[in-house]
Short mmCIF file of C-alpha atoms in Angstrom, two decimals:
data_model
loop_
_atom_site.label_atom_id
_atom_site.label_comp_id
_atom_site.label_asym_id
_atom_site.label_seq_id
_atom_site.Cartn_x
_atom_site.Cartn_y
_atom_site.Cartn_z
CA MET H 100 -1.95 19.95 9.15
CA THR H 101 -4.24 17.05 9.99
CA MET H 102 -2.66 14.16 11.88
CA VAL H 103 -3.44 10.88 10.07
CA ALA H 104 -3.01 7.38 11.52
CA ILE H 105 -3.18 4.42 9.13
CA LEU H 106 -3.79 0.92 10.46
CA THR H 107 -2.94 -1.65 7.78
CA GLY H 108 -3.75 -5.35 7.59
CA ALA H 109 -3.12 -8.22 5.18
CA GLY H 110 -5.41 -6.74 2.50
CA ILE H 111 -2.92 -3.99 1.68
CA SER H 112 -0.24 -6.56 0.75
CA THR H 113 -2.26 -9.00 -1.38
CA ASP H 114 -1.39 -6.94 -4.51
CA SER H 115 2.26 -7.62 -3.63
CA GLY H 116 1.60 -11.35 -3.90
CA ILE H 117 1.29 -12.05 -0.16
CA PRO H 118 -1.99 -13.92 0.49
CA ASP H 119 -4.14 -12.88 3.44
CA TYR H 120 -4.95 -15.35 6.22
CA ARG H 121 -8.70 -15.38 6.67
CA GLY H 122 -10.08 -14.35 3.24
CA PRO H 123 -11.68 -16.86 0.82
CA ASN H 124 -8.21 -17.83 -0.49
CA GLY H 125 -6.44 -17.16 2.78
CA VAL H 126 -3.52 -19.22 4.06
CA TRP H 127 -5.50 -20.62 6.99
CA THR H 128 -8.73 -20.98 5.02
CA ARG H 129 -6.98 -23.29 2.55
CA ASP H 130 -4.83 -25.14 5.09
CA PRO H 131 -6.12 -25.04 8.69
CA GLU H 132 -3.04 -27.07 9.75
CA ALA H 133 -0.83 -24.11 8.75
CA GLU H 134 -2.16 -22.19 11.76
CA LYS H 135 -0.15 -24.58 13.99
CA LEU H 136 3.05 -23.32 12.36
CA ALA H 137 2.23 -19.89 13.76
CA THR H 138 1.22 -21.12 17.25
CA TYR H 139 3.98 -20.64 19.83
CA GLU H 140 3.15 -23.72 21.91
CA HIS H 141 3.17 -26.10 18.90
CA TYR H 142 6.26 -24.45 17.42
CA MET H 143 8.29 -24.80 20.63
CA ALA H 144 7.14 -28.35 21.38
CA ASP H 145 7.45 -30.01 17.99
CA PRO H 146 10.66 -30.02 15.89
CA GLU H 147 8.65 -31.26 12.88
CA ILE H 148 6.45 -28.14 13.03
CA ARG H 149 9.60 -26.01 13.17
CA ARG H 150 11.03 -27.81 10.13
CA ARG H 151 7.77 -27.22 8.23
CA ALA H 152 7.78 -23.56 9.30
CA TRP H 153 11.35 -23.07 8.00
CA ARG H 154 10.44 -24.73 4.68
CA MET H 155 7.39 -22.46 4.42
CA ARG H 156 9.53 -19.37 5.10
CA LEU H 157 11.99 -20.52 2.44
CA ASP H 158 9.25 -20.89 -0.18
CA GLY H 159 7.09 -18.02 1.11
CA PRO H 160 6.43 -14.83 -0.85
CA VAL H 161 7.22 -12.33 1.95
CA LEU H 162 10.94 -11.76 1.40
CA ARG H 163 10.54 -11.58 -2.39
CA ALA H 164 7.58 -9.17 -2.27
CA GLU H 165 7.79 -5.58 -3.50
CA PRO H 166 5.66 -2.66 -2.28
CA ASN H 167 2.54 -2.01 -4.36
CA ALA H 168 0.66 1.18 -5.30
CA ALA H 169 -1.01 1.42 -1.86
CA HIS H 170 2.30 1.19 0.07
CA ARG H 171 3.85 3.73 -2.31
CA ALA H 172 0.88 6.12 -1.91
CA ILE H 173 1.33 6.15 1.89
CA ALA H 174 5.07 6.81 1.51
CA ALA H 175 4.38 9.66 -0.96
CA PHE H 176 1.76 11.13 1.42
CA GLU H 177 4.37 11.15 4.23
CA ARG H 178 7.04 12.67 1.93
CA ARG H 179 4.70 15.56 1.14
CA GLY H 180 5.03 16.55 4.80
CA HIS H 181 1.78 15.21 6.25
CA PRO H 182 1.99 14.13 9.90
CA VAL H 183 1.33 10.39 9.47
CA ARG H 184 1.86 7.28 11.57
CA VAL H 185 1.51 3.77 10.16
CA ILE H 186 0.39 1.04 12.57
CA THR H 187 0.60 -2.31 10.81
CA GLN H 188 -0.59 -5.81 11.57
CA ASN H 189 1.63 -7.00 8.72
CA VAL H 190 5.08 -8.50 9.22
CA ASP H 191 6.33 -7.95 5.65
CA GLY H 192 8.25 -4.68 6.10
CA LEU H 193 6.81 -3.29 2.85
CA HIS H 194 5.90 0.13 4.30
CA GLN H 195 9.56 0.77 5.15
CA ILE H 196 10.78 -0.58 1.80
CA ALA H 197 8.30 1.79 0.08
CA GLY H 198 9.97 4.69 1.91
CA VAL H 199 8.02 5.36 5.12
CA PRO H 200 10.70 6.17 7.74
CA GLU H 201 11.32 3.33 10.20
CA ARG H 202 10.39 5.55 13.20
CA LYS H 203 6.93 6.26 11.74
CA VAL H 204 5.96 2.57 11.39
CA LEU H 205 4.75 0.54 14.35
CA GLU H 206 4.81 -3.21 13.68
CA LEU H 207 2.20 -4.64 16.07
CA HIS H 208 2.91 -8.24 15.11
CA GLY H 209 6.69 -7.95 14.65
CA SER H 210 8.76 -8.54 11.53
CA ALA H 211 9.31 -11.58 9.32
CA ARG H 212 12.59 -10.04 8.12
CA SER H 213 14.34 -10.89 11.42
CA VAL H 214 14.68 -13.95 13.60
CA VAL H 215 14.84 -13.97 17.39
CA CYS H 216 16.19 -16.57 19.81
CA THR H 217 13.52 -17.80 22.24
CA GLY H 218 16.28 -18.36 24.82
CA CYS H 219 18.64 -15.36 24.87
CA HIS H 220 16.49 -13.03 22.68
CA ALA H 221 19.40 -12.30 20.29
CA ARG H 222 18.10 -10.94 16.97
CA SER H 223 19.58 -11.63 13.56
CA SER H 224 18.49 -11.45 9.95
CA MET H 225 15.95 -13.85 8.45
CA ALA H 226 17.96 -13.91 5.21
CA ASP H 227 20.99 -15.34 7.11
CA ALA H 228 18.83 -17.98 8.84
CA LEU H 229 17.32 -19.01 5.49
CA GLU H 230 20.81 -19.36 3.98
CA ARG H 231 21.54 -21.87 6.77
CA VAL H 232 18.31 -23.74 5.94
CA LYS H 233 19.30 -23.85 2.25
CA ALA H 234 22.69 -25.22 3.31
CA GLY H 235 21.00 -28.14 5.06
CA GLU H 236 20.13 -27.03 8.62
CA ASP H 237 16.44 -27.93 8.79
CA ASP H 238 15.91 -26.35 12.26
CA PRO H 239 18.76 -23.82 12.73
CA LYS H 240 19.69 -23.03 16.33
CA CYS H 241 20.81 -19.74 17.87
CA ARG H 242 24.53 -19.19 17.24
CA THR H 243 24.87 -17.40 20.60
CA CYS H 244 23.24 -19.88 22.99
CA GLY H 245 21.95 -22.84 20.95
CA GLY H 246 18.31 -21.92 21.68
CA VAL H 247 15.30 -22.34 19.38
CA LEU H 248 15.08 -19.65 16.68
CA LYS H 249 11.80 -18.25 15.45
CA SER H 250 10.66 -15.52 13.14
CA ALA H 251 10.57 -12.18 15.04
CA THR H 252 6.80 -12.13 14.68
CA VAL H 253 4.11 -12.42 17.34
CA MET H 254 2.75 -15.96 17.17
CA PHE H 255 -0.61 -17.15 18.48
CA GLY H 256 -0.22 -17.58 22.23
CA GLN H 257 2.30 -14.71 22.51
CA ARG H 258 1.57 -11.25 23.85
CA LEU H 259 2.05 -8.16 21.75
CA ASP H 260 4.94 -5.96 22.84
CA PRO H 261 3.27 -3.73 25.49
CA VAL H 262 5.48 -0.75 24.54
CA VAL H 263 4.49 -0.94 20.87
CA LEU H 264 0.82 -1.45 21.75
CA GLY H 265 0.89 1.47 24.22
CA GLU H 266 2.37 3.73 21.55
CA ALA H 267 -0.31 2.61 19.04
CA MET H 268 -3.05 3.41 21.56
CA GLY H 269 -1.54 6.84 22.17
CA ILE H 270 -1.59 7.53 18.41
CA ALA H 271 -5.20 6.31 18.10
CA LYS H 272 -6.29 8.71 20.88
CA ALA H 273 -4.44 11.71 19.41
CA THR H 274 -5.10 11.39 15.68
CA GLU H 275 -7.69 13.43 13.79
CA VAL H 276 -8.18 10.93 10.96
CA PHE H 277 -7.88 7.15 11.40
CA LEU H 278 -7.75 4.93 8.30
CA ALA H 279 -8.22 1.17 8.69
CA VAL H 280 -6.95 -0.36 5.43
CA GLY H 281 -7.17 -4.00 4.39
CA THR H 282 -7.89 -5.28 7.89
CA SER H 283 -10.88 -7.39 8.92
CA LEU H 284 -10.74 -5.60 12.33
CA GLN H 285 -11.32 -8.97 13.97
CA VAL H 286 -7.95 -9.56 15.64
CA GLN H 287 -7.66 -7.89 19.03
CA PRO H 288 -6.12 -5.77 20.39
CA ALA H 289 -5.22 -4.26 16.99
CA ALA H 290 -8.87 -3.97 15.94
CA SER H 291 -9.79 -1.99 19.07
CA LEU H 292 -7.57 0.88 17.87
CA ALA H 293 -10.30 1.83 15.36
CA GLY H 294 -12.83 2.07 18.20
CA ILE H 295 -10.44 4.05 20.43
CA ALA H 296 -9.79 6.55 17.62
CA ALA H 297 -13.53 7.00 16.94
CA GLU H 298 -14.27 7.45 20.68
CA HIS H 299 -11.65 10.18 20.86
CA GLY H 300 -13.21 12.11 18.00
CA ALA H 301 -11.19 10.94 15.00
CA ARG H 302 -12.82 10.67 11.59
CA LEU H 303 -12.81 6.88 10.98
CA ILE H 304 -12.45 5.67 7.39
CA ILE H 305 -12.51 1.93 6.68
CA VAL H 306 -11.08 0.66 3.38
CA ASN H 307 -11.79 -3.07 3.18
CA ALA H 308 -13.45 -5.48 0.76
CA GLU H 309 -15.53 -7.22 3.47
CA PRO H 310 -17.70 -5.73 6.23
CA THR H 311 -15.96 -5.30 9.61
CA PRO H 312 -17.29 -5.18 13.20
CA TYR H 313 -16.46 -1.44 13.30
CA ASP H 314 -18.40 -0.35 10.19
CA ALA H 315 -21.17 1.20 12.32
CA LEU H 316 -18.63 3.63 13.85
CA ALA H 317 -17.13 4.64 10.50
CA ASP H 318 -17.63 8.07 8.93
CA GLU H 319 -16.81 6.59 5.55
CA ILE H 320 -16.51 3.05 4.16
CA VAL H 321 -14.64 2.27 0.95
CA ARG H 322 -15.16 -1.16 -0.64
CA GLU H 323 -13.16 -0.50 -3.83
CA PRO H 324 -9.82 -2.27 -4.50
CA ILE H 325 -7.15 -0.83 -2.20
CA GLY H 326 -4.53 -0.36 -4.95
CA SER H 327 -6.65 2.28 -6.65
CA SER H 328 -8.90 3.58 -3.85
CA LEU H 329 -6.21 4.33 -1.23
CA PRO H 330 -4.04 6.57 -3.47
CA ALA H 331 -7.21 8.50 -4.43
CA LEU H 332 -8.32 8.78 -0.79
CA LEU H 333 -4.93 10.08 0.34
CA GLU H 334 -4.91 12.56 -2.53
CA ARG H 335 -8.27 13.85 -1.27
CA LEU H 336 -7.08 14.02 2.37
CA GLY H 337 -3.95 15.86 1.22
#
């Protein structure tokens, strides 16, 4: 059976009500200041930015979102016994909620469903932290050491986990088919995985509304809406 790697970006989750970042209606397109909330240096230095970030998490769509047809199609493809690995730039956890086994999903940019202490690195659930915010703690501190808590996501100015990235590169080199779905392929090093896969002989298929820097390397480009085109594409690959 053909090994398939699927790199997913924000575009796969817009149908679940989670806006992308850089599209015409993207979070940072509409509010350039919001980018500071996701910048490690600003977040650590400024309690007001942390308070804004917690309020945004409280009102944000991520924890309320449900998987859409594209997430479900990938999970169904995996259930049918196809060797598949999902490498995601998303932090929403929707692939796992849709039914892709935890061990087959690599989260390059971490997870918004957990929080991590910047001091002692203790992890706990985002839902618990948000309960504390609702109860009146506008900048909750780590219960273990009193350190600054942040979402367990990779912020601007932070390195990706080298172990996770190494594993993603290994998958990109070994796979026979590489799908890039709903990603602008502009954020490195995630975007370079498409190039690595193509260099190592994988069939590269890009499913994205806008052109990407890797289109010239692609064997196939799909510009149709992801919710309908990805299930059809996986059906064909299956």
